[in-house]
Short mmCIF file of C-alpha atoms and ligand atoms in Angstrom, two decimals:
data_model
loop_
_atom_site.label_atom_id
_atom_site.label_comp_id
_atom_site.label_asym_id
_atom_site.label_seq_id
_atom_site.Cartn_x
_atom_site.Cartn_y
_atom_site.Cartn_z
CA MET A 1257 -78.50 -119.13 10.32
CA GLN A 1258 -76.81 -118.51 13.47
CA ASN A 1259 -73.12 -119.49 13.49
CA TYR A 1260 -73.26 -121.23 16.98
CA HIS A 1261 -69.53 -122.59 19.10
CA PRO A 1262 -68.84 -125.85 19.67
CA VAL A 1263 -68.48 -127.05 23.65
CA THR A 1264 -64.79 -127.05 24.34
CA PRO A 1265 -63.03 -128.62 27.09
CA GLN A 1266 -63.11 -125.62 29.01
CA ILE A 1267 -66.57 -125.04 29.17
CA ILE A 1268 -66.78 -129.32 29.80
CA GLU A 1269 -64.35 -128.25 32.84
CA SER A 1270 -66.37 -125.07 34.00
CA LEU A 1271 -69.44 -127.12 34.09
CA ILE A 1272 -67.96 -129.71 35.96
CA LYS A 1273 -66.54 -127.84 38.33
CA LEU A 1274 -70.04 -126.16 39.26
CA LEU A 1275 -72.47 -129.19 38.91
CA GLY A 1276 -70.02 -132.18 39.98
CA ARG A 1277 -68.76 -134.80 37.11
CA GLU A 1278 -71.89 -136.81 37.59
CA ASN A 1279 -74.04 -134.54 36.59
CA VAL A 1280 -72.19 -133.79 33.71
CA ILE A 1281 -72.72 -136.40 30.68
CA SER A 1282 -70.89 -136.88 27.73
CA GLY A 1283 -70.00 -140.31 25.48
CA THR A 1284 -72.56 -141.89 22.95
CA GLU A 1285 -73.59 -144.72 24.75
CA LYS A 1286 -75.23 -141.86 27.38
CA LEU A 1287 -76.50 -139.64 24.98
CA CYS A 1288 -78.20 -141.77 23.54
CA ASP A 1289 -80.83 -141.20 26.03
CA TYR A 1290 -81.14 -137.84 25.18
CA SER A 1291 -81.30 -137.68 21.69
CA HIS A 1292 -84.76 -138.43 21.00
CA ASP A 1293 -88.31 -138.35 22.70
CA GLU A 1294 -91.26 -140.39 22.15
CA TYR A 1295 -91.61 -139.51 18.47
CA ALA A 1296 -91.81 -142.67 16.32
CA GLN A 1297 -89.15 -142.19 14.00
CA ASP A 1298 -85.36 -142.62 14.31
CA ASP A 1299 -84.64 -140.08 11.70
CA ILE A 1300 -85.20 -136.70 14.04
CA CYS A 1301 -82.81 -138.43 16.50
CA HIS A 1302 -79.51 -136.29 16.84
CA TYR A 1303 -77.02 -136.13 19.46
CA PRO A 1304 -75.99 -133.16 21.90
CA ASP A 1305 -72.18 -132.74 22.85
CA LEU A 1306 -73.40 -132.80 26.42
CA VAL A 1307 -75.99 -133.51 28.85
CA VAL A 1308 -75.67 -131.51 32.15
CA ARG A 1309 -78.15 -131.98 35.41
CA PRO A 1310 -78.08 -128.97 37.55
CA ALA A 1311 -79.96 -129.28 40.70
CA ASP A 1312 -80.84 -125.96 41.16
CA ALA A 1313 -82.51 -123.02 39.22
CA ARG A 1314 -78.80 -120.98 40.53
CA GLN A 1315 -77.07 -123.48 38.41
CA ILE A 1316 -79.36 -123.86 35.67
CA SER A 1317 -78.89 -119.72 35.27
CA LEU A 1318 -74.90 -120.15 35.59
CA ILE A 1319 -75.37 -123.11 32.66
CA MET A 1320 -77.32 -119.83 30.61
CA LYS A 1321 -74.72 -117.41 30.95
CA LEU A 1322 -72.25 -119.38 30.23
CA ALA A 1323 -74.02 -120.63 27.07
CA THR A 1324 -74.42 -116.88 26.23
CA GLU A 1325 -71.18 -115.89 26.49
CA HIS A 1326 -70.11 -119.30 24.42
CA LYS A 1327 -72.96 -119.15 22.30
CA ILE A 1328 -74.27 -122.63 22.80
CA PRO A 1329 -77.24 -123.82 21.66
CA VAL A 1330 -79.04 -125.50 24.30
CA THR A 1331 -81.83 -127.56 24.65
CA PRO A 1332 -84.02 -127.76 28.08
CA ARG A 1333 -85.31 -131.63 28.83
CA GLY A 1334 -88.21 -133.15 30.86
CA GLY A 1335 -89.54 -136.24 31.09
CA GLY A 1336 -89.07 -136.99 27.39
CA THR A 1337 -92.30 -138.20 26.42
CA GLY A 1338 -93.08 -135.60 23.89
CA LEU A 1339 -94.51 -136.27 20.45
CA CYS A 1340 -92.90 -133.89 18.18
CA GLY A 1341 -89.14 -133.49 18.56
CA GLY A 1342 -89.57 -130.62 21.09
CA CYS A 1343 -85.95 -131.96 23.49
CA VAL A 1344 -84.12 -133.31 20.29
CA PRO A 1345 -81.32 -130.70 20.15
CA THR A 1346 -81.10 -130.81 16.59
CA LEU A 1347 -77.94 -128.97 16.61
CA GLY A 1348 -76.25 -130.33 19.30
CA GLY A 1349 -74.66 -128.23 21.48
CA ILE A 1350 -75.71 -129.02 25.63
CA VAL A 1351 -79.28 -130.69 26.75
CA LEU A 1352 -79.91 -129.73 30.01
CA SER A 1353 -82.22 -131.98 32.24
CA LEU A 1354 -84.76 -130.79 34.32
CA GLU A 1355 -84.80 -134.73 35.98
CA ARG A 1356 -83.14 -133.19 39.00
CA LEU A 1357 -85.61 -130.73 40.21
CA LYS A 1358 -87.54 -133.20 42.01
CA LYS A 1359 -89.34 -131.24 45.07
CA ILE A 1360 -92.10 -130.75 45.60
CA ILE A 1361 -92.42 -127.45 47.56
CA GLU A 1362 -95.41 -126.75 49.24
CA ILE A 1363 -99.09 -128.09 49.22
CA ASP A 1364 -101.05 -124.98 50.22
CA LYS A 1365 -104.31 -126.20 51.21
CA GLU A 1366 -105.81 -122.75 51.94
CA ASN A 1367 -104.90 -121.31 48.38
CA LEU A 1368 -105.73 -125.05 46.93
CA MET A 1369 -102.37 -124.77 45.30
CA VAL A 1370 -99.35 -126.86 44.57
CA THR A 1371 -95.89 -125.53 43.89
CA ALA A 1372 -92.92 -128.12 42.43
CA GLU A 1373 -90.39 -128.36 40.84
CA ALA A 1374 -90.33 -128.57 37.02
CA GLY A 1375 -88.59 -132.26 37.31
CA VAL A 1376 -91.34 -133.40 39.29
CA THR A 1377 -93.28 -136.13 37.33
CA LEU A 1378 -96.86 -136.10 36.75
CA ALA A 1379 -97.11 -139.50 38.22
CA GLU A 1380 -95.39 -137.88 41.52
CA LEU A 1381 -97.38 -134.89 41.38
CA TYR A 1382 -101.07 -137.02 41.40
CA LYS A 1383 -99.65 -138.95 44.34
CA ALA A 1384 -98.61 -136.27 46.41
CA VAL A 1385 -101.74 -134.20 45.98
CA GLU A 1386 -103.92 -136.64 46.63
CA ALA A 1387 -102.37 -137.77 49.82
CA GLU A 1388 -103.53 -134.33 50.88
CA GLY A 1389 -106.89 -134.28 49.31
CA LEU A 1390 -107.34 -132.72 46.83
CA TYR A 1391 -107.42 -133.18 42.91
CA PHE A 1392 -105.13 -132.10 39.49
CA PRO A 1393 -107.53 -132.75 36.72
CA PRO A 1394 -105.53 -132.63 33.84
CA HIS A 1395 -104.49 -136.32 32.49
CA PRO A 1396 -102.07 -136.33 29.72
CA GLY A 1397 -102.16 -140.42 28.98
CA ASP A 1398 -97.91 -140.34 30.00
CA GLU A 1399 -97.23 -139.90 33.46
CA GLY A 1400 -93.41 -139.99 33.14
CA ALA A 1401 -94.01 -136.15 31.36
CA MET A 1402 -92.59 -133.74 33.82
CA VAL A 1403 -94.18 -130.69 35.04
CA GLY A 1404 -92.03 -127.94 33.18
CA GLY A 1405 -92.19 -130.49 30.14
CA VAL A 1406 -96.54 -130.20 30.43
CA ILE A 1407 -96.29 -126.55 31.05
CA ALA A 1408 -93.70 -125.83 27.91
CA THR A 1409 -96.62 -127.85 25.31
CA ASN A 1410 -99.73 -126.80 27.21
CA ALA A 1411 -100.71 -130.70 27.38
CA GLY A 1412 -103.94 -131.77 27.35
CA GLY A 1413 -105.19 -135.12 28.10
CA ALA A 1414 -109.08 -136.34 28.29
CA ARG A 1415 -109.91 -134.00 31.06
CA ALA A 1416 -109.84 -131.05 29.22
CA VAL A 1417 -113.49 -131.26 28.28
CA LYS A 1418 -114.24 -130.08 31.87
CA TYR A 1419 -111.40 -128.99 33.58
CA GLY A 1420 -109.25 -127.31 30.45
CA VAL A 1421 -105.36 -128.02 29.90
CA ILE A 1422 -102.74 -127.46 31.78
CA ARG A 1423 -103.09 -123.74 30.84
CA ASN A 1424 -105.46 -122.76 32.78
CA PHE A 1425 -103.61 -124.43 36.21
CA ILE A 1426 -100.76 -122.91 36.28
CA ARG A 1427 -100.70 -119.91 38.41
CA GLY A 1428 -96.92 -118.70 39.32
CA MET A 1429 -93.55 -119.73 37.53
CA GLU A 1430 -89.83 -119.56 37.97
CA VAL A 1431 -88.35 -118.73 34.82
CA VAL A 1432 -84.72 -118.68 33.74
CA LEU A 1433 -84.36 -116.89 30.74
CA PRO A 1434 -81.63 -117.66 28.13
CA ASP A 1435 -78.98 -114.80 29.73
CA GLY A 1436 -79.56 -116.36 32.76
CA GLU A 1437 -81.67 -114.24 34.65
CA ILE A 1438 -84.13 -115.86 36.72
CA ILE A 1439 -87.68 -114.49 36.92
CA GLU A 1440 -90.79 -115.02 39.36
CA ILE A 1441 -93.83 -114.64 37.24
CA GLY A 1442 -97.69 -114.56 38.52
CA GLY A 1443 -98.34 -116.62 42.23
CA LYS A 1444 -101.28 -117.76 44.55
CA LEU A 1445 -103.17 -115.69 41.71
CA ILE A 1446 -106.31 -116.85 40.82
CA LYS A 1447 -106.75 -113.48 38.89
CA SER A 1448 -104.65 -111.08 37.40
CA SER A 1449 -104.89 -108.56 34.46
CA THR A 1450 -100.87 -106.97 34.87
CA GLY A 1451 -99.72 -106.40 31.51
CA TYR A 1452 -99.15 -108.49 29.02
CA SER A 1453 -99.77 -112.13 30.45
CA LEU A 1454 -95.60 -113.30 30.65
CA LEU A 1455 -97.27 -116.17 32.16
CA HIS A 1456 -99.02 -117.53 29.19
CA LEU A 1457 -96.44 -116.61 26.81
CA ILE A 1458 -94.00 -119.34 28.39
CA ILE A 1459 -96.64 -121.49 29.01
CA GLY A 1460 -96.84 -123.48 25.17
CA SER A 1461 -93.53 -121.82 24.46
CA GLU A 1462 -91.59 -125.65 23.82
CA GLY A 1463 -88.61 -124.17 25.82
CA THR A 1464 -88.59 -121.77 23.30
CA LEU A 1465 -88.53 -118.41 25.47
CA GLY A 1466 -87.58 -119.93 29.09
CA ILE A 1467 -86.30 -122.69 31.55
CA VAL A 1468 -89.43 -123.55 33.70
CA THR A 1469 -87.77 -124.27 37.08
CA LYS A 1470 -90.94 -124.32 39.40
CA ALA A 1471 -94.35 -123.55 38.93
CA THR A 1472 -97.41 -123.44 41.34
CA ILE A 1473 -100.09 -124.55 40.02
CA SER A 1474 -104.01 -124.86 41.05
CA LEU A 1475 -105.73 -127.68 42.35
CA VAL A 1476 -109.56 -128.62 42.93
CA PRO A 1477 -111.24 -130.33 45.34
CA PRO A 1478 -111.65 -134.38 44.22
CA PRO A 1479 -114.44 -135.96 42.47
CA ALA A 1480 -116.67 -137.75 45.32
CA ALA A 1481 -117.75 -140.22 42.46
CA ILE A 1482 -116.64 -141.09 39.17
CA TYR A 1483 -118.72 -143.12 36.89
CA THR A 1484 -117.42 -144.42 32.85
CA LEU A 1485 -119.97 -145.37 30.75
CA ILE A 1486 -119.45 -146.74 27.35
CA ALA A 1487 -122.03 -146.54 24.54
CA PRO A 1488 -121.10 -148.01 21.48
CA PHE A 1489 -122.65 -147.12 18.49
CA ALA A 1490 -123.05 -148.79 15.09
CA ASN A 1491 -121.06 -145.79 13.28
CA LEU A 1492 -118.91 -142.87 13.55
CA ASN A 1493 -121.48 -140.45 13.00
CA ASP A 1494 -124.33 -141.36 15.47
CA ALA A 1495 -120.96 -141.66 17.89
CA ILE A 1496 -120.13 -138.21 17.25
CA GLY A 1497 -123.86 -137.18 16.64
CA ALA A 1498 -124.23 -137.73 20.51
CA VAL A 1499 -122.11 -135.38 22.01
CA PRO A 1500 -123.12 -132.07 20.79
CA LYS A 1501 -126.68 -133.71 22.98
CA ILE A 1502 -124.84 -134.60 25.99
CA LEU A 1503 -123.39 -130.93 26.21
CA THR A 1504 -126.91 -129.50 25.11
CA GLY A 1505 -128.14 -132.14 27.56
CA LYS A 1506 -126.60 -129.18 30.46
CA VAL A 1507 -124.29 -131.95 31.42
CA ILE A 1508 -120.10 -131.30 31.07
CA PRO A 1509 -118.62 -134.76 31.34
CA MET A 1510 -114.99 -135.17 32.49
CA ALA A 1511 -113.91 -136.54 29.07
CA VAL A 1512 -115.98 -138.13 25.52
CA GLU A 1513 -113.20 -140.04 24.08
CA PHE A 1514 -113.91 -141.37 20.32
CA ILE A 1515 -112.88 -144.67 20.43
CA ASP A 1516 -112.35 -147.24 16.98
CA ARG A 1517 -113.21 -150.35 17.55
CA GLU A 1518 -110.92 -151.66 14.84
CA ALA A 1519 -108.23 -149.87 16.04
CA MET A 1520 -109.44 -150.98 20.01
CA ARG A 1521 -108.58 -154.76 19.03
CA VAL A 1522 -105.33 -154.35 18.37
CA THR A 1523 -104.87 -152.58 22.01
CA GLU A 1524 -106.80 -155.51 23.38
CA GLN A 1525 -104.38 -157.92 21.54
CA PHE A 1526 -101.29 -155.87 22.58
CA LEU A 1527 -102.82 -155.91 26.30
CA ASP A 1528 -104.17 -159.66 25.93
CA LYS A 1529 -107.25 -157.62 27.96
CA ARG A 1530 -111.01 -157.03 26.52
CA TRP A 1531 -112.99 -154.23 25.48
CA PRO A 1532 -115.96 -154.27 27.25
CA SER A 1533 -118.45 -154.14 24.49
CA ASP A 1534 -118.31 -155.24 20.58
CA PHE A 1535 -121.33 -154.05 19.38
CA GLY A 1536 -120.39 -151.08 15.97
CA GLN A 1537 -118.17 -149.16 14.26
CA ALA A 1538 -117.48 -146.10 17.20
CA HIS A 1539 -117.88 -145.81 20.44
CA LEU A 1540 -117.72 -142.94 23.04
CA MET A 1541 -115.82 -143.06 26.33
CA ILE A 1542 -117.62 -140.81 28.64
CA ILE A 1543 -116.17 -140.15 32.05
CA LEU A 1544 -118.54 -138.19 34.47
CA ASP A 1545 -117.57 -137.05 37.49
CA GLY A 1546 -119.83 -136.06 41.03
CA SER A 1547 -119.58 -133.81 43.87
CA SER A 1548 -121.71 -136.76 45.86
CA GLU A 1549 -122.30 -140.48 44.77
CA ASP A 1550 -125.36 -139.54 43.91
CA GLU A 1551 -124.90 -136.33 41.51
CA ALA A 1552 -122.22 -138.89 39.71
CA LEU A 1553 -125.01 -141.81 39.11
CA ALA A 1554 -127.92 -138.88 38.05
CA LEU A 1555 -125.33 -137.49 35.66
CA ALA A 1556 -124.18 -140.89 33.94
CA GLN A 1557 -127.87 -141.79 34.09
CA LYS A 1558 -129.10 -138.65 32.14
CA VAL A 1559 -125.86 -138.96 29.72
CA ALA A 1560 -126.96 -142.66 28.71
CA GLY A 1561 -130.38 -142.00 27.94
CA ILE A 1562 -129.35 -139.02 25.53
CA CYS A 1563 -127.01 -141.97 24.23
CA LEU A 1564 -129.53 -144.32 23.87
CA GLU A 1565 -132.13 -141.27 22.05
CA ASN A 1566 -129.29 -140.98 19.56
CA GLY A 1567 -128.74 -144.40 18.45
CA SER A 1568 -126.24 -146.08 21.19
CA GLY A 1569 -126.20 -149.50 21.62
CA GLU A 1570 -125.96 -150.97 25.17
CA ILE A 1571 -124.44 -148.72 27.57
CA ILE A 1572 -121.54 -150.49 29.56
CA PHE A 1573 -121.23 -148.75 33.48
CA ALA A 1574 -118.19 -149.16 34.82
CA ASP A 1575 -118.31 -147.90 38.37
CA ALA A 1576 -115.97 -150.53 40.05
CA VAL A 1577 -112.25 -149.16 39.83
CA ASP A 1578 -110.91 -152.21 38.30
CA LYS A 1579 -113.02 -151.89 35.59
CA GLN A 1580 -112.39 -148.58 35.24
CA ARG A 1581 -109.02 -149.19 35.32
CA THR A 1582 -109.56 -151.64 32.98
CA ILE A 1583 -110.83 -149.27 30.27
CA LEU A 1584 -108.27 -146.47 31.01
CA GLU A 1585 -105.69 -148.93 30.62
CA LEU A 1586 -106.78 -149.35 27.06
CA ARG A 1587 -107.16 -146.60 25.93
CA SER A 1588 -104.06 -145.31 27.20
CA LYS A 1589 -102.56 -148.10 26.03
CA SER A 1590 -103.84 -147.39 22.30
CA LEU A 1591 -100.80 -145.45 21.33
CA ASP A 1592 -98.38 -148.09 22.08
CA SER A 1593 -100.17 -150.63 20.56
CA LEU A 1594 -99.60 -149.09 17.22
CA ARG A 1595 -96.68 -146.87 17.55
CA LYS A 1596 -94.47 -150.49 16.33
CA ASN A 1597 -96.13 -149.95 13.13
CA MET A 1598 -96.69 -146.39 13.31
CA LEU A 1599 -94.76 -142.95 11.31
CA GLU A 1600 -97.10 -140.17 13.13
CA ILE A 1601 -99.85 -139.57 15.96
CA LEU A 1602 -101.39 -135.97 14.55
CA ASP A 1603 -102.79 -133.93 17.22
CA ILE A 1604 -104.96 -131.84 14.72
CA THR A 1605 -107.57 -129.68 16.78
CA ILE A 1606 -111.48 -128.78 14.73
CA PRO A 1607 -114.28 -127.40 16.03
CA ARG A 1608 -115.97 -130.69 18.10
CA ALA A 1609 -119.07 -130.11 15.61
CA ARG A 1610 -117.04 -130.85 12.48
CA ILE A 1611 -115.41 -134.66 13.64
CA ALA A 1612 -117.31 -136.76 12.03
CA ASP A 1613 -116.86 -134.99 8.60
CA PHE A 1614 -113.32 -134.44 9.26
CA VAL A 1615 -113.12 -138.42 10.23
CA ARG A 1616 -115.23 -139.78 7.09
CA THR A 1617 -112.57 -137.90 4.60
CA THR A 1618 -109.89 -138.61 5.94
CA GLU A 1619 -111.30 -142.51 6.06
CA GLN A 1620 -111.81 -141.78 2.23
CA LEU A 1621 -108.14 -141.07 1.68
CA ALA A 1622 -106.82 -143.72 3.61
CA VAL A 1623 -108.84 -145.63 0.62
CA GLU A 1624 -107.92 -143.90 -2.25
CA MET A 1625 -104.26 -143.86 -1.28
CA GLU A 1626 -104.11 -147.91 -0.04
CA THR A 1627 -103.52 -146.94 3.13
CA TRP A 1628 -104.89 -147.50 6.87
CA LEU A 1629 -105.37 -144.20 9.00
CA PRO A 1630 -106.86 -145.08 12.72
CA THR A 1631 -108.52 -142.17 13.82
CA TYR A 1632 -109.25 -141.60 17.44
CA GLY A 1633 -108.77 -138.95 19.67
CA HIS A 1634 -111.34 -136.56 22.05
CA ALA A 1635 -114.68 -136.03 20.61
CA ALA A 1636 -115.91 -133.17 22.89
CA ASP A 1637 -112.86 -130.77 22.62
CA GLY A 1638 -112.42 -131.45 18.72
CA ASN A 1639 -108.88 -133.06 18.94
CA VAL A 1640 -108.59 -135.56 16.82
CA HIS A 1641 -105.50 -138.27 16.88
CA THR A 1642 -105.05 -139.52 13.02
CA HIS A 1643 -102.73 -142.39 12.68
CA ILE A 1644 -100.52 -143.19 9.81
CA MET A 1645 -99.11 -146.20 9.80
CA LYS A 1646 -96.56 -148.24 7.77
CA ALA A 1647 -98.74 -151.59 8.42
CA ARG A 1648 -101.91 -152.51 8.79
CA TRP A 1649 -103.41 -154.92 11.35
CA LYS A 1650 -106.58 -157.18 10.20
CA ASN A 1651 -107.71 -159.93 11.84
CA GLY A 1652 -104.31 -160.29 15.09
CA VAL A 1653 -101.70 -159.93 12.27
CA TRP A 1654 -99.65 -156.75 10.45
CA THR A 1655 -98.95 -156.13 7.02
CA GLU A 1656 -96.49 -153.69 5.41
CA ILE A 1657 -98.42 -151.06 3.30
CA PRO A 1658 -96.80 -151.17 0.24
CA GLY A 1659 -95.21 -147.56 -0.92
CA TRP A 1660 -95.61 -146.27 2.68
CA ARG A 1661 -92.18 -144.34 2.41
CA GLU A 1662 -93.53 -142.41 -0.42
CA LYS A 1663 -97.45 -142.02 0.93
CA TYR A 1664 -96.40 -140.58 3.90
CA PRO A 1665 -95.90 -136.60 3.21
CA VAL A 1666 -98.14 -136.82 0.65
CA LEU A 1667 -100.67 -137.41 3.66
CA MET A 1668 -99.06 -135.35 6.10
CA LYS A 1669 -99.52 -132.58 3.25
CA LYS A 1670 -103.05 -133.76 2.80
CA ILE A 1671 -104.37 -134.10 6.37
CA HIS A 1672 -103.18 -131.03 7.30
CA ALA A 1673 -104.44 -128.99 4.63
CA LEU A 1674 -107.97 -130.95 5.43
CA GLY A 1675 -107.52 -129.83 9.18
CA LYS A 1676 -107.04 -126.85 8.04
CA SER A 1677 -110.50 -126.38 5.46
CA PHE A 1678 -112.06 -127.59 8.47
CA GLY A 1679 -111.15 -124.67 10.84
CA GLY A 1680 -108.68 -126.32 12.65
CA VAL A 1681 -105.15 -126.09 14.07
CA ILE A 1682 -101.67 -128.17 13.85
CA SER A 1683 -101.33 -129.09 17.54
CA GLY A 1684 -104.20 -129.44 19.96
CA GLU A 1685 -101.67 -130.91 23.03
CA HIS A 1686 -98.62 -131.88 21.49
CA GLY A 1687 -96.75 -129.00 20.31
CA ILE A 1688 -94.85 -127.98 16.86
CA GLY A 1689 -91.34 -129.25 18.25
CA ILE A 1690 -89.73 -130.55 14.80
CA THR A 1691 -92.10 -132.66 12.95
CA LYS A 1692 -94.75 -130.13 12.32
CA LYS A 1693 -92.64 -127.20 11.65
CA PRO A 1694 -93.35 -127.20 7.99
CA TYR A 1695 -97.22 -126.63 8.47
CA MET A 1696 -96.63 -123.47 10.60
CA GLU A 1697 -97.46 -121.12 8.21
CA ASP A 1698 -100.00 -122.64 6.21
CA PHE A 1699 -102.03 -122.27 9.23
CA LEU A 1700 -100.83 -118.97 10.64
CA GLY A 1701 -100.00 -117.47 7.30
CA LYS A 1702 -96.53 -115.16 6.98
CA ARG A 1703 -97.62 -112.12 9.58
CA GLN A 1704 -98.39 -114.56 12.83
CA ILE A 1705 -95.09 -116.30 11.94
CA ALA A 1706 -93.00 -112.87 11.83
CA LEU A 1707 -94.77 -112.31 15.54
CA MET A 1708 -93.56 -115.38 17.28
CA LYS A 1709 -90.03 -114.78 15.38
CA SER A 1710 -89.94 -111.44 17.19
CA ILE A 1711 -90.97 -112.57 20.09
CA LYS A 1712 -88.38 -115.07 19.79
CA ASN A 1713 -85.86 -112.12 19.63
CA VAL A 1714 -86.51 -110.53 22.54
CA PHE A 1715 -86.07 -113.29 24.53
CA ASP A 1716 -83.70 -114.74 23.07
CA PRO A 1717 -81.67 -112.77 20.20
CA GLN A 1718 -78.75 -114.96 20.14
CA SER A 1719 -81.08 -117.49 19.44
CA ILE A 1720 -79.52 -119.74 21.80
CA LEU A 1721 -82.32 -121.68 23.77
CA ASN A 1722 -83.91 -124.95 21.58
CA PRO A 1723 -83.12 -123.26 18.48
CA GLY A 1724 -85.40 -124.60 15.41
CA LYS A 1725 -88.17 -125.94 17.28
CA ILE A 1726 -91.60 -124.16 16.40
CA PHE A 1727 -90.22 -122.58 13.17
CA SER A 1728 -86.90 -122.17 11.53
CA GLU A 1729 -84.36 -120.15 13.99
CA PRO A 1730 -84.05 -116.45 12.71
CA ASP A 1731 -81.72 -115.51 8.91
C1 FAD B 250 -98.19 -142.88 25.40
C2 FAD B 250 -98.30 -140.89 25.33
C3 FAD B 250 -99.67 -140.54 25.85
C4 FAD B 250 -99.26 -139.28 25.31
N1 FAD B 250 -100.82 -138.56 26.15
C5 FAD B 250 -100.89 -137.34 26.03
C6 FAD B 250 -102.01 -136.66 26.13
O1 FAD B 250 -102.85 -137.14 26.14
N2 FAD B 250 -101.87 -135.40 26.09
C7 FAD B 250 -100.62 -134.10 25.90
O2 FAD B 250 -101.18 -133.40 26.10
N3 FAD B 250 -99.53 -134.78 25.69
C8 FAD B 250 -99.45 -136.71 25.77
N4 FAD B 250 -98.44 -136.77 25.03
C9 FAD B 250 -97.26 -136.05 24.72
C10 FAD B 250 -96.05 -135.91 26.24
O3 FAD B 250 -96.58 -136.31 27.33
C11 FAD B 250 -96.30 -134.05 26.34
O4 FAD B 250 -95.72 -133.45 25.18
C12 FAD B 250 -95.65 -133.84 27.81
O5 FAD B 250 -96.15 -132.94 27.67
C13 FAD B 250 -94.35 -133.51 27.47
O6 FAD B 250 -93.52 -133.79 28.74
P1 FAD B 250 -92.39 -134.08 29.19
O7 FAD B 250 -91.71 -133.85 30.48
O8 FAD B 250 -91.98 -135.25 28.59
O9 FAD B 250 -91.96 -133.05 27.77
P2 FAD B 250 -90.26 -133.34 26.74
O10 FAD B 250 -91.04 -134.29 25.77
O11 FAD B 250 -88.98 -133.64 27.86
O12 FAD B 250 -90.00 -132.18 26.47
C14 FAD B 250 -90.96 -131.22 25.45
C15 FAD B 250 -90.32 -129.66 25.77
O13 FAD B 250 -90.65 -129.36 25.92
C16 FAD B 250 -90.00 -128.49 26.47
N5 FAD B 250 -89.55 -129.02 28.28
C17 FAD B 250 -89.25 -129.38 28.91
N6 FAD B 250 -89.06 -129.45 29.85
C18 FAD B 250 -88.91 -128.24 30.35
C19 FAD B 250 -88.63 -126.57 31.20
N7 FAD B 250 -89.04 -127.20 32.14
N8 FAD B 250 -88.42 -125.94 30.70
C20 FAD B 250 -88.87 -125.28 29.47
N9 FAD B 250 -89.05 -126.51 28.23
C21 FAD B 250 -89.53 -127.29 28.94
C22 FAD B 250 -88.85 -129.37 25.77
O14 FAD B 250 -87.24 -128.36 24.96
C23 FAD B 250 -89.63 -130.01 24.59
O15 FAD B 250 -89.82 -128.48 23.57
C24 FAD B 250 -98.41 -138.33 25.55
C25 FAD B 250 -96.81 -139.12 25.13
C26 FAD B 250 -97.13 -140.64 25.04
C27 FAD B 250 -95.56 -141.07 25.16
#
């Protein structure tokens, strides 16, 4: 266990001199906002001693030099939309908020790349890029997430099926190392076989190896047309069974989400909006894009045909933008509608052909343990979100699940063990943070954890940068 030092009044004075008084935050009330992320439970909440809001990489470098000299833990924070406590300062110290690094430095139309600072939100990035006639495909569900945060978690989202996750788009980065040195990795490059990929090591490292201050990100031309289909199936088996048929039918949709019709009723009530089909128990929401209206329509018709051949009820075509928006809103707000009565959203990823078996086994577990485990997710990439609940929703009414407190750790263990037995990983897109740490060794084994800890030690020998995340800090 490392011995960290407290933030002394002298250090606070140095930081005020560097950043200005308004960018050094102390006082319990203001620190509260920086003590948690969007993880559902309060028990991981932890206050930092101080929050700093630097304006650029140079200031971040000086903060890290000071933190190294005085051995103070520093936790980087983006939009705070994470779902596993990654930006929670568990050991106190300094929260380093990237919120002031807001510049979109360049949109390079010839190289199809945007260079943006770490504190630009996804909403701001989409807007800027689309205004220039370009497109950034990944869409993790909360547009308040920031460039640095989505890189640090290697975020995914529904559109990963066709376009891949954040990792597939990051080409270059400016990173401040724990000792304060600023390095530039990669560039406006499509290819690089130049030694170990530090770029890909930083992506998904959850702020434990370096602070991303700027990134160069690939873009694509925007699709000319987008179609959203809802294919309702009698049960999950039939719904998931249609997915490989779509893919082997030589169509790669932008997104294929599976929806639990019962869980969607909670969202309908929450938003006071209607999902377009009431048939069956499991629906596929399929988004298709094309380089022309005709191409997108032909793909949509082909996919509809495949779904009908495989047992779907009447297919709903959403070609109008407002209809697509309502469907997307209902899907995006599923988490929010469950959250008040939720303990945890799991993020297990398994081979996609096994989703139906996995969900069926989870449902059996819910029956055995007298609980409710609503599950939906990304059907074509195997990323399944099972929600561990403290109350059950039925016909518009929430009822507390007896013994939910005791059931929670048992369920966490059992569902993760199930994920492993299906050849899965703990996290497909949210990361490990604090909450999924206890399951890392079960999934990866001692040797892989030891290698990860050695890498951490090379970057951060004093373990001052986001300590205690992903795995316990070195002894
Ligand atoms: C409603 C909702 C829907 C969501 N849907 C999705 C989804 O579909 N797909 C998905 O992948 N995620 C989803 N998420 C989770 C979340 O949005 C992502 O994990 C996102 O990538 C976090 O970004 P952030 O800027 O909010 O990071 P934060 O929560 O602030 O931090 C996350 C981690 O990144 C580190 N970090 C932040 N900024 C930096 C930086 N500049 N340099 C180094 N490390 C940094 C932090 O230390 C922490 O470990 C959803 C969350 C919500 C609330």
